[in-house]
Coordinates of C-alpha atoms and ligand atoms in Angstrom, one line a residue:
X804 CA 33.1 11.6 2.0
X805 CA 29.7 11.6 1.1
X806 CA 27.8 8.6 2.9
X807 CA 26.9 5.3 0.9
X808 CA 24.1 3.6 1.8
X809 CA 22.4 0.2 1.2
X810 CA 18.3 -1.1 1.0
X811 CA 17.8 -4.3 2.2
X812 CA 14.8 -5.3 1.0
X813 CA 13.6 -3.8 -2.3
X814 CA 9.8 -4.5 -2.6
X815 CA 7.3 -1.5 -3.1
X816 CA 9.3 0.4 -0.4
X817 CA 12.5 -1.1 -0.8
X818 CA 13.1 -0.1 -4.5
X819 CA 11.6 3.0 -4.1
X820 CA 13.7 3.9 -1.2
X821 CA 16.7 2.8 -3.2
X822 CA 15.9 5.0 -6.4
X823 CA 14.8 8.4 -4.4
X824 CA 18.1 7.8 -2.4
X825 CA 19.9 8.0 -5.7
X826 CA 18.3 10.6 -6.8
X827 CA 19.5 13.0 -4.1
X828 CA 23.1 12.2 -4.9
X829 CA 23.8 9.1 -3.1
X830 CA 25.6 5.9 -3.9
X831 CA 23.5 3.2 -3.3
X832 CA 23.2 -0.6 -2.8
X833 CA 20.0 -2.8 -2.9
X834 CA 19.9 -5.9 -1.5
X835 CA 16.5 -8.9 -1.4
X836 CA 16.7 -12.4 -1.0
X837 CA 15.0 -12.9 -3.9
X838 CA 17.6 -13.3 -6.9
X839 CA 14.5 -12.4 -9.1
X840 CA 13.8 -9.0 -7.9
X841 CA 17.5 -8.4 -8.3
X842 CA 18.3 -9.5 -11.6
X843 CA 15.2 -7.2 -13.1
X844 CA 16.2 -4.4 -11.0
X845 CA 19.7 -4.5 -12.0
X846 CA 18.4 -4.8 -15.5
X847 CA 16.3 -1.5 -14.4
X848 CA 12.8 -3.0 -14.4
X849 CA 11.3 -2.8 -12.0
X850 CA 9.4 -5.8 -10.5
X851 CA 6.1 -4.2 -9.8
X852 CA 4.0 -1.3 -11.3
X853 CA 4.7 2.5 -9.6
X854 CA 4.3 5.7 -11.5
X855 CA 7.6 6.7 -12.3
X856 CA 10.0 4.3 -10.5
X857 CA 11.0 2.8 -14.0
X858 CA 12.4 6.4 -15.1
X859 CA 13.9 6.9 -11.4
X860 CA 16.0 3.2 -12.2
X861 CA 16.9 4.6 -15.8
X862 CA 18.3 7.4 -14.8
X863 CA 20.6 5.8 -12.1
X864 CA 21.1 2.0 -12.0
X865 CA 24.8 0.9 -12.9
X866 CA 25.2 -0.3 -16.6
X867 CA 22.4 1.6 -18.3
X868 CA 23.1 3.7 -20.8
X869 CA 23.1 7.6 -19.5
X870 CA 22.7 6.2 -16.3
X871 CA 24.7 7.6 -13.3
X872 CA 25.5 4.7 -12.1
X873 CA 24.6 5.7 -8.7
X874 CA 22.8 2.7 -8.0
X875 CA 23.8 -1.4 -7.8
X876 CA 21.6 -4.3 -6.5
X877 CA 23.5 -7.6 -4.8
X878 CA 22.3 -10.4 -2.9
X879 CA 26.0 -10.0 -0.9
X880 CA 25.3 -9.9 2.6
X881 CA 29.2 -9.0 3.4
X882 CA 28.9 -6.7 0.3
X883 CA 26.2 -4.4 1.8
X884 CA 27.6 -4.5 5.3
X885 CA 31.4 -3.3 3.6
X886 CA 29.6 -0.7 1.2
X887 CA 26.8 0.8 3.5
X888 CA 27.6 3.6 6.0
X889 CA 23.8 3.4 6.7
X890 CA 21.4 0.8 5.9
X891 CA 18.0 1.3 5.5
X892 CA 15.9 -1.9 6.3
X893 CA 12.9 -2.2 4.1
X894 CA 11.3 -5.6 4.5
X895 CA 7.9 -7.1 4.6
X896 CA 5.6 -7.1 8.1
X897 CA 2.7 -9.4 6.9
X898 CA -0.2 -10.4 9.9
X899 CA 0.6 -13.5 10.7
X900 CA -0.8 -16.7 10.0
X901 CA -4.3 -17.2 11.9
X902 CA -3.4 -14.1 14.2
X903 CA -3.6 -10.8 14.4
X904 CA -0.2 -9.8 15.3
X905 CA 2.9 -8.4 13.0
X906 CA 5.1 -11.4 11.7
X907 CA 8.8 -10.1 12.3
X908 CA 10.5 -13.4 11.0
X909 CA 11.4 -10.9 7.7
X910 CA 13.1 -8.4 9.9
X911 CA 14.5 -10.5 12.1
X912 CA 16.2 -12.2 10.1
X913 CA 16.9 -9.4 7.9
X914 CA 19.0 -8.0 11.2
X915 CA 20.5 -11.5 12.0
X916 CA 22.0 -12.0 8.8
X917 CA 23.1 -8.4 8.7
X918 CA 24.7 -8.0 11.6
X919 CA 27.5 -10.2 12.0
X920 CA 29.0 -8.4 8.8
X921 CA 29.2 -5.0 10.5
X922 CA 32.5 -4.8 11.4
X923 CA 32.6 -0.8 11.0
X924 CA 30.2 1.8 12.4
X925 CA 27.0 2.1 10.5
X926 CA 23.7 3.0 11.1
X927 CA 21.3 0.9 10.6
X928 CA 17.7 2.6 10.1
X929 CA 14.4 0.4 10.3
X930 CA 11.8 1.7 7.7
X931 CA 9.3 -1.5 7.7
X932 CA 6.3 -0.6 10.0
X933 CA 6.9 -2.6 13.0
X934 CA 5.4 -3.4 16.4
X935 CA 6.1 -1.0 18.9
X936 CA 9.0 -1.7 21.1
X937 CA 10.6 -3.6 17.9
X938 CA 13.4 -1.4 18.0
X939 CA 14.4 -1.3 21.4
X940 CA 14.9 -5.2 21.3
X941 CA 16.6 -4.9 17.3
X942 CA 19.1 -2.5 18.9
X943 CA 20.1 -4.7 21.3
X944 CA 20.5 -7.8 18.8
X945 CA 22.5 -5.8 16.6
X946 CA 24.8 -4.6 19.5
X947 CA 25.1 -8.3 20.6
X948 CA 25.5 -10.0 17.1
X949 CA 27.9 -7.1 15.1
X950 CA 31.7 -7.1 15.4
X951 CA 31.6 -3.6 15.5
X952 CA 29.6 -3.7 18.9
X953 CA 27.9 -0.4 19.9
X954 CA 29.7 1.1 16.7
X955 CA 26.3 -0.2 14.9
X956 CA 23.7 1.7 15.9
X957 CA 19.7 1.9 15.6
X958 CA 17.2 4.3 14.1
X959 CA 13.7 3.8 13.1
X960 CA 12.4 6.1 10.5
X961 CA 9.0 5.1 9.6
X962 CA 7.9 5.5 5.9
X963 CA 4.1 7.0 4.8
X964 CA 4.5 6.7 1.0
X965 CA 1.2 6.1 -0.8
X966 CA 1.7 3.6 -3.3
X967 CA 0.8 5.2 -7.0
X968 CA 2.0 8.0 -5.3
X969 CA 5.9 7.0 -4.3
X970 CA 8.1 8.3 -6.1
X971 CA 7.2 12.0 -5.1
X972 CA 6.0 11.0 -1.5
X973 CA 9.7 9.3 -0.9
X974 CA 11.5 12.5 -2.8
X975 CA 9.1 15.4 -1.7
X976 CA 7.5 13.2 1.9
X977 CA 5.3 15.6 3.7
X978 CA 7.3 14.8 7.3
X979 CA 10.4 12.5 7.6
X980 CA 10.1 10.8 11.5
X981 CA 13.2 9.3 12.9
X982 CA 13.2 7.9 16.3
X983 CA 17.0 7.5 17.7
X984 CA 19.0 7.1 20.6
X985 CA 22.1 9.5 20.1
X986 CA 22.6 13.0 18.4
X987 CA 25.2 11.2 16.2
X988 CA 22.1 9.1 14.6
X989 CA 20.2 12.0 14.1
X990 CA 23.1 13.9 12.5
X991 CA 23.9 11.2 10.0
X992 CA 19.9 11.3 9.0
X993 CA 19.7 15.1 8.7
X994 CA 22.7 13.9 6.1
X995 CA 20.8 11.8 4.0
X996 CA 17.6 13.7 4.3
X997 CA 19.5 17.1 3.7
X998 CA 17.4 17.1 0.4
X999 CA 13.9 17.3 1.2
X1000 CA 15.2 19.2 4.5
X1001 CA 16.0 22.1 2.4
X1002 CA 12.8 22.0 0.9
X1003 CA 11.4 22.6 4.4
X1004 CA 9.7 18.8 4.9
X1005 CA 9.6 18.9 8.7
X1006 CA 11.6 16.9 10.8
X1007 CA 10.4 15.4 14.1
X1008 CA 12.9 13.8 16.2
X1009 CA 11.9 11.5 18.8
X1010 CA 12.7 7.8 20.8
X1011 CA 12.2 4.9 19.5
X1012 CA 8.8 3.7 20.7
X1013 CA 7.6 7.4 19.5
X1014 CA 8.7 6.9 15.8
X1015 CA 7.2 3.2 15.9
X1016 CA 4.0 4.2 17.4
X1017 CA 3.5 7.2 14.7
X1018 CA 3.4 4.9 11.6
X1019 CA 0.9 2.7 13.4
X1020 CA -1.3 5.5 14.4
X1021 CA -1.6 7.6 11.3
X1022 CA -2.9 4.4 9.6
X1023 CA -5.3 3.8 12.5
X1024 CA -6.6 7.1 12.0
X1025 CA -6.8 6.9 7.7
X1026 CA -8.9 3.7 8.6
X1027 CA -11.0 5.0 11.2
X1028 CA -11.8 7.9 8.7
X1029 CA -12.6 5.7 6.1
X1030 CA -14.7 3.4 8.3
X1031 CA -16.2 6.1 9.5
X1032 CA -17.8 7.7 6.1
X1033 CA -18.3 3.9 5.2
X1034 CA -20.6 4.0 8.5
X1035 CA -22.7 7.2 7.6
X1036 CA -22.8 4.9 4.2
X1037 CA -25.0 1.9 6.0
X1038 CA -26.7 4.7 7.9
X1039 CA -27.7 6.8 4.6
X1040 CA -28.6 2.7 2.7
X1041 CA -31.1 2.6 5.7
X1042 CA -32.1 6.4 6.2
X1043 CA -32.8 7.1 2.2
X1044 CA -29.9 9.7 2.3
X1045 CA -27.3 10.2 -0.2
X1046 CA -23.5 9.4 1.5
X1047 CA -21.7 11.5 -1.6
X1048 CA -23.5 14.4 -0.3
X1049 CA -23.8 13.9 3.1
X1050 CA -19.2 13.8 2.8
X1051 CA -19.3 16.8 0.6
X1052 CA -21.0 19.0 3.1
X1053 CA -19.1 17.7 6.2
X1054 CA -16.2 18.1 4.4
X1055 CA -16.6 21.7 3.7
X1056 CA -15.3 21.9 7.6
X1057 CA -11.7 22.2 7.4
X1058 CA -11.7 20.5 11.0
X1059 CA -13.1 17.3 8.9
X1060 CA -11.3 18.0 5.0
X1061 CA -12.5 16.3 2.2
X1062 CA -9.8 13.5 1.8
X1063 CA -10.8 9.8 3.0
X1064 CA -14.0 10.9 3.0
X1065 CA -15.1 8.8 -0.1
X1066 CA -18.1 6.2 0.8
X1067 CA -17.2 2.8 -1.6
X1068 CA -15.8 -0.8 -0.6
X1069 CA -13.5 0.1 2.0
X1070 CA -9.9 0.0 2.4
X1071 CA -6.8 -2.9 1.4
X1072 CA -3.6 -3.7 0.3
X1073 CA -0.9 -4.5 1.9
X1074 CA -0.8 -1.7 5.2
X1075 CA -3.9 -0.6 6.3
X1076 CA -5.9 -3.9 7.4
X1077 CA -2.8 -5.7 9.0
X1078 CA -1.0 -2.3 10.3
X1079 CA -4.3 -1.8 12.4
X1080 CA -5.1 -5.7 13.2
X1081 CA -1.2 -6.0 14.3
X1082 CA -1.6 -2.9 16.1
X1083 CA -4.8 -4.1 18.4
X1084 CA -2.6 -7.2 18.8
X1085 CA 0.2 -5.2 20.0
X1086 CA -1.7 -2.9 22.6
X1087 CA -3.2 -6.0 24.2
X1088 CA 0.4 -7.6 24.8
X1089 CA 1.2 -4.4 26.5
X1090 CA -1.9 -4.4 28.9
X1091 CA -3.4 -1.3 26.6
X1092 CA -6.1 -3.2 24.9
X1093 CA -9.3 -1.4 25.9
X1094 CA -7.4 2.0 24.3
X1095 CA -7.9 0.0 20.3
X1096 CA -11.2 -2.0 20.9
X1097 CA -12.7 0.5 18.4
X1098 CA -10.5 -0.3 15.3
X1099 CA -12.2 -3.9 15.7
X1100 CA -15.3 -1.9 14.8
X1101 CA -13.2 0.0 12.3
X1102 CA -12.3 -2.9 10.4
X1103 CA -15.3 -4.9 10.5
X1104 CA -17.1 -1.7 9.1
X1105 CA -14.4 -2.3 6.5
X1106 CA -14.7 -6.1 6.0
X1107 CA -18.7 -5.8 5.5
X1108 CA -18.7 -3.8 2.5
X1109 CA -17.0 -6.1 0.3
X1110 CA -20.2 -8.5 1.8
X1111 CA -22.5 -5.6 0.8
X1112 CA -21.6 -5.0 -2.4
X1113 CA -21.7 -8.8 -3.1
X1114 CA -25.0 -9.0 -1.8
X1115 CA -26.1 -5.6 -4.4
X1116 CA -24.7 -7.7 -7.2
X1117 CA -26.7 -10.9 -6.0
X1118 CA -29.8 -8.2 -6.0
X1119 CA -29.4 -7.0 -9.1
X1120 CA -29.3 -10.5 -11.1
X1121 CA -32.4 -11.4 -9.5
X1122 CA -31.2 -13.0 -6.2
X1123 CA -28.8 -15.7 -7.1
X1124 CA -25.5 -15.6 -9.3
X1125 CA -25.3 -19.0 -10.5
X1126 CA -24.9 -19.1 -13.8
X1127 CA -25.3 -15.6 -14.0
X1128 CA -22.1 -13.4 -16.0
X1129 CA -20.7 -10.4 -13.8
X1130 CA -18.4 -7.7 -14.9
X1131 CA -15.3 -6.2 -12.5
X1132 CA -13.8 -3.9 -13.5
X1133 CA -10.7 -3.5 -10.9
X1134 CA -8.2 -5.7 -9.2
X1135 CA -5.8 -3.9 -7.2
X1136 CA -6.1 -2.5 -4.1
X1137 CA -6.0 0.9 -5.5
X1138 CA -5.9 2.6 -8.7
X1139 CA -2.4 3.3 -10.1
X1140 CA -1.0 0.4 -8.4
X1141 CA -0.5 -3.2 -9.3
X1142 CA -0.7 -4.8 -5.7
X1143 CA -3.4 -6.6 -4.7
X1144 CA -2.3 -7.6 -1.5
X1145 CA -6.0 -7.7 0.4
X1146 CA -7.6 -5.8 -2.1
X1147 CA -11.2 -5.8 -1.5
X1148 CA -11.9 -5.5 -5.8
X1149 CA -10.7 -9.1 -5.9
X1150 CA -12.1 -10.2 -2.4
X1151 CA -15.5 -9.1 -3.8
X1152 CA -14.8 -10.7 -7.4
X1153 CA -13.6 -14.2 -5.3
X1154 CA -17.1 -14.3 -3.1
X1155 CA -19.4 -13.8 -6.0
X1156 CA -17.0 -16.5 -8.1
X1157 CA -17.5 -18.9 -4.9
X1158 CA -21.6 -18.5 -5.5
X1159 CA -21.4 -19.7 -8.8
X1160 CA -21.2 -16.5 -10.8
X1161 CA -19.0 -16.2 -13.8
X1162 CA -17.0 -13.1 -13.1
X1163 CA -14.5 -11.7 -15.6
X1164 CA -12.2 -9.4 -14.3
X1165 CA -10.3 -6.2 -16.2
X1166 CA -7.5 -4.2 -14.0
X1167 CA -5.0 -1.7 -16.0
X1168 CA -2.0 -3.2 -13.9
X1169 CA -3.0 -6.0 -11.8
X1170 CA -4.1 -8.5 -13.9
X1171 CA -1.0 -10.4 -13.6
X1172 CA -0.8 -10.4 -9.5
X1173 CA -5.0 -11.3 -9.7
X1174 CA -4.0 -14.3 -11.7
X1175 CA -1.5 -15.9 -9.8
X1176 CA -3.7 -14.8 -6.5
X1177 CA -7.0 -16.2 -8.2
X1178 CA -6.1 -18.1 -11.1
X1179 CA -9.8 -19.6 -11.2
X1180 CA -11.6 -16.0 -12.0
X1181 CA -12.5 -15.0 -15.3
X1182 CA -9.7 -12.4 -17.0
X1183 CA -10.4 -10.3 -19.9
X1184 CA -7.8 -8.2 -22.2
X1185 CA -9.7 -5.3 -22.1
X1186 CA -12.7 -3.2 -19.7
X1187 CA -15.1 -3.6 -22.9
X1188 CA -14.2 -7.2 -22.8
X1189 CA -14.9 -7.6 -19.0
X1190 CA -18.1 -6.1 -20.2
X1191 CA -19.4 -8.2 -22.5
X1192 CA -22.0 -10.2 -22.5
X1193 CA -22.2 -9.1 -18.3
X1194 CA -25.9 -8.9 -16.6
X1195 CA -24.3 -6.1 -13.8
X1196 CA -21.0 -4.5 -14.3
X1197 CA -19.0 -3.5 -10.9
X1198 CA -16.8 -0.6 -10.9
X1199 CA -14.4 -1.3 -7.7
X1200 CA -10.9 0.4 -8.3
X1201 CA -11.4 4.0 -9.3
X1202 CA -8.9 4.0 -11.9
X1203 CA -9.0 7.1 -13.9
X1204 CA -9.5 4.9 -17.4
X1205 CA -12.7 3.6 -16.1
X1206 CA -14.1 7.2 -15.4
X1207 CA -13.0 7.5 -18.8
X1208 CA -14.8 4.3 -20.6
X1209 CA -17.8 5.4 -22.6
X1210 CA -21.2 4.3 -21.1
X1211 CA -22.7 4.6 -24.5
X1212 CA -20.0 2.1 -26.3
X1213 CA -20.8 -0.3 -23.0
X1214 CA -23.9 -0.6 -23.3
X1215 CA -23.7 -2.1 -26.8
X1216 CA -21.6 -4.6 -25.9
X1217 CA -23.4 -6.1 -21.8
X1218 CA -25.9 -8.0 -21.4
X1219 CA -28.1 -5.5 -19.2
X1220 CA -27.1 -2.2 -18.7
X1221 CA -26.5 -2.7 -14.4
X1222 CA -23.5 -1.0 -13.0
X1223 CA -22.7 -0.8 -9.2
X1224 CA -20.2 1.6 -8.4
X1225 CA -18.4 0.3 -5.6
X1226 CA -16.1 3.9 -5.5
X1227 CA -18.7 5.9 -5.8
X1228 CA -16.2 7.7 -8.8
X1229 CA -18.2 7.5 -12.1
X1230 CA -20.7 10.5 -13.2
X1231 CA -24.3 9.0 -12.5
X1232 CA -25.8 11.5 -15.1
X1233 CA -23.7 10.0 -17.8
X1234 CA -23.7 6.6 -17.0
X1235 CA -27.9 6.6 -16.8
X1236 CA -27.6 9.2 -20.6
X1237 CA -26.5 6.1 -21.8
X1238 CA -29.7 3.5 -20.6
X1239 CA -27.8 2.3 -17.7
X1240 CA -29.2 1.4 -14.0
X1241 CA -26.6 3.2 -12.1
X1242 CA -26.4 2.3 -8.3
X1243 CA -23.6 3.3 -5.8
X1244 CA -23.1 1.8 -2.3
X1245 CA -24.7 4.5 0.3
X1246 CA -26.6 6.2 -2.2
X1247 CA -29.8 4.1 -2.8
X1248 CA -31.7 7.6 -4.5
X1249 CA -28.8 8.7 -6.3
Ligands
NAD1362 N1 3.9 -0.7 0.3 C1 3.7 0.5 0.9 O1 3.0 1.3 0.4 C2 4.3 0.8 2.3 C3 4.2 2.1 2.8 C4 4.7 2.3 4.0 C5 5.3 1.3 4.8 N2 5.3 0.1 4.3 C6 6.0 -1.0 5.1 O2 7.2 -1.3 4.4 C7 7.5 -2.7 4.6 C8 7.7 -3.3 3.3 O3 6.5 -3.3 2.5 P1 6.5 -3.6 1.0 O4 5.1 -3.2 0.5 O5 7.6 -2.9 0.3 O6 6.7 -5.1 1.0 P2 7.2 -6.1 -0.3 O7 6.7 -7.4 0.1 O8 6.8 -5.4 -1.5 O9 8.8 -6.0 -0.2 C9 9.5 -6.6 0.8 C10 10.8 -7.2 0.2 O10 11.7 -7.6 1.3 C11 12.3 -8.8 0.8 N3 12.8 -9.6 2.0 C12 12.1 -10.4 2.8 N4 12.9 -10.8 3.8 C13 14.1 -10.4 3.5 C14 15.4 -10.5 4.2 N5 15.5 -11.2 5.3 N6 16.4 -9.9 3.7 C15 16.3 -9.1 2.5 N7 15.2 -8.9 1.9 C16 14.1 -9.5 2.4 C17 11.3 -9.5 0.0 O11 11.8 -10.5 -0.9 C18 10.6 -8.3 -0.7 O12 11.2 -8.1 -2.0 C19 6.4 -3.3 5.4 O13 6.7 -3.2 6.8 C20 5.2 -2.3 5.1 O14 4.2 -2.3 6.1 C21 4.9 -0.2 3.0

């Protein structure tokens, strides 16, 4: 019998996990506590924006015309825990509240009201990004709370998907972790990952703390190399140098690559800047706090863009944004994504809106998360509306349509032709073709 398996949990991961699964051939069950997420998903819309998920739902969720029907969404507790022979635990891990550390309340209570419904073996596989030694102490609480006893068993299995990029980083991943306790767990995983397997997508098998550990330090290390071009960035402001350049030739040693190596207003969204404060927090619990004191650095590199670039708006409307009109163009964290969990676009739209500028803000797919997030900021339909009437325009999600706008069909419509490129991702030469004042963050010649 092939094996069924359930998603608890079906946010950006969640709902990805669930489609991909059904994809490869599996039966699958989605599960969220939030009736909302449920209903659309079972309706095959999908309650956020991600390249391709909606056609991923289409093709498999129950009831939809063509559909294989591969795929069904409860809010059953005893449902999932009858149906799943594995179940894959995808729910949130925010900082919490005036700390650094993870808050586990979501998986903890994800486990507790799990558990007492397992009353035949199932493998239960943690996928949020957790504190290590998470899953040591989960296995135990599932052993303790399911009727099935040591019959339900742990895995973690970390996840790396890029949002914008999840549909093909969840079907094609470029490694698939797992971190168990007993060949059997890792037998039943090979099973569902047989897919990409075949495709050769290593497979590293390791213990639990190992698998934990990983997720934590590959974002550490995507930070630190962001911070660290973002660093050469204040250092080239100062020196006169030209950051875009400076990355380029670095780059061209393959010890270094190219990737990450983009100079702009840091890093967001909902991984990166908790994963690594949560990850400090966790190292000093464990006596191992001197090993992360440089990620502080790391993220307050980060944190002081989004100050810089407020302060080379504040410059270029003549020191003081009061009553002064500012363009953004960019909302989410990222470009092909609607999340704006931390996203520094919005975080630098909110500080200049907080010195008395009037900002109006254009995003492709976040306008409707910006609103709720900062319902006092300006919105505007379009990026030539955003523009208008604006005395400095501030490019600060590279979305591909805004390397696209046309400088020339701008410039008719702002105030003063100002744009600061907070990405450093437009073409300088055009922009400049078409009268503007082009300036990008670590490039003061450029
Ligand atoms: N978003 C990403 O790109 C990404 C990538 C890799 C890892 N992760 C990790 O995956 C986890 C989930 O992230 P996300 O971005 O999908 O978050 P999300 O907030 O989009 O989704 C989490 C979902 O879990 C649901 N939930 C909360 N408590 C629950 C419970 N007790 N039972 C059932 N459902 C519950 C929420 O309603 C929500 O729909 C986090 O640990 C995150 O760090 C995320």
């Amino acid at each position: 019998m092939p094996l069924k398996l359930t998603v608890i949990g079906t946010g950006y991961l969640g709902a990805t996990h669930a489609a991909a699964m059904a994809e490869l051939g599996f039966e699958v069950l989605g599960l969220d506590i939030d009736p909302r997420k449920i209903e659309m998903l079972s309706r095959g819309k999908v309650p956020m924006y991600e390249p391709g998920l909606e056609d991923l739902l289409a093709r498999h969720v129950a009831g939809m015309e063509g559909a294989s029907g591969r795929l069904r969404f409860t809010t059953s507790w005893e449902e999932v825990a009858e149906f799943g022979d594995v179940h894959f635990v995808c729910v949130n891990t925010p900082q919490k509240h005036g700390e650094y550390a993870c808050d586990m309340s979501y998986v903890d209570s994800a486990f507790s009201l799990l558990a007492p419904h397992l009353r035949r073996p199932a493998l239960v596989v943690g996928k949020s990004t957790v504190p290590v030694g998470s899953a040591t102490r989960l296995a135990a609480l599932l052993r303790e709370l399911a009727p099935a006893g040591a019959d339900a068993e742990l895995a973690w299995n970390p996840e790396f998907l890029r949002e914008g990029f999840a549909v093909k980083d969840t079907l094609r991943p470029d490694r698939i972790v797992v971190g168990v306790s007993s060949e059997h767990a890792e037998t039943v995983l090979r099973e569902v990952y047989a897919g990409p397997l075949g495709e050769g997508t290593p497979f590293v098998v390791t213990d639990y703390p190992t698998a934990e550990l990983v997720k934590t330090a590959a974002n550490a290390f995507l930070a630190t190399k962001i911070s660290f071009i973002n660093a050469m960035a204040e250092v080239s402001e100062a020196a006169g140098g030209d950051v875009a350049k400076l990355a380029e030739a670095i780059g061209h040693d393959d010890r270094i690559g190219h990737k990450f190596l983009r100079a702009g207003i840091g890093f967001g969204g909902g991984c990166l800047p908790k994963d690594i404060r949560a990850f400090m927090a966790r190292a000093g619990e464990l006596g191992a706090d001197q090993a992360l004191t440089f990620l502080r650095e790391v993220d307050s590199i980060n944190m002081r863009r989004r100050t810089h670039m407020v302060e080379l708006a504040r410059d270029a409307v003549g020191g003081s944004f009061l009553g002064r009109r500012i363009g953004v163009l960019g909302a989410s964290f990222k470009p092909d994504s609607d999340d704006v969990r931390d996203s520094p676009a919005l975080n630098v739209a909110g500080q200049i809106h907080l010195q008395g500028g009037q900002v109006t803000v254009y995003d492709p797919k976040g306008m409707e998360n910006a609103k709720r997030l900062f319902p006092t900021l300006g919105y505007a339909p379009t990026a030539v509306d955003a523009v208008r009437g604006a005395e400095v325009v501030l490019h600060l999600t590279e979305w591909r349509e805004f390397r696209e706008l046309d400088p020339a069909a701008l410039a008719e419509v702002a105030a003063r032709r100002h744009i600061l490129d907070g990405r450093n991702a437009l073409d300088p030469a055009l922009w400049r073709k078409a009268g503007w004042t082009y300036r990008a963050m670590g490039r003061p010649s450029a």
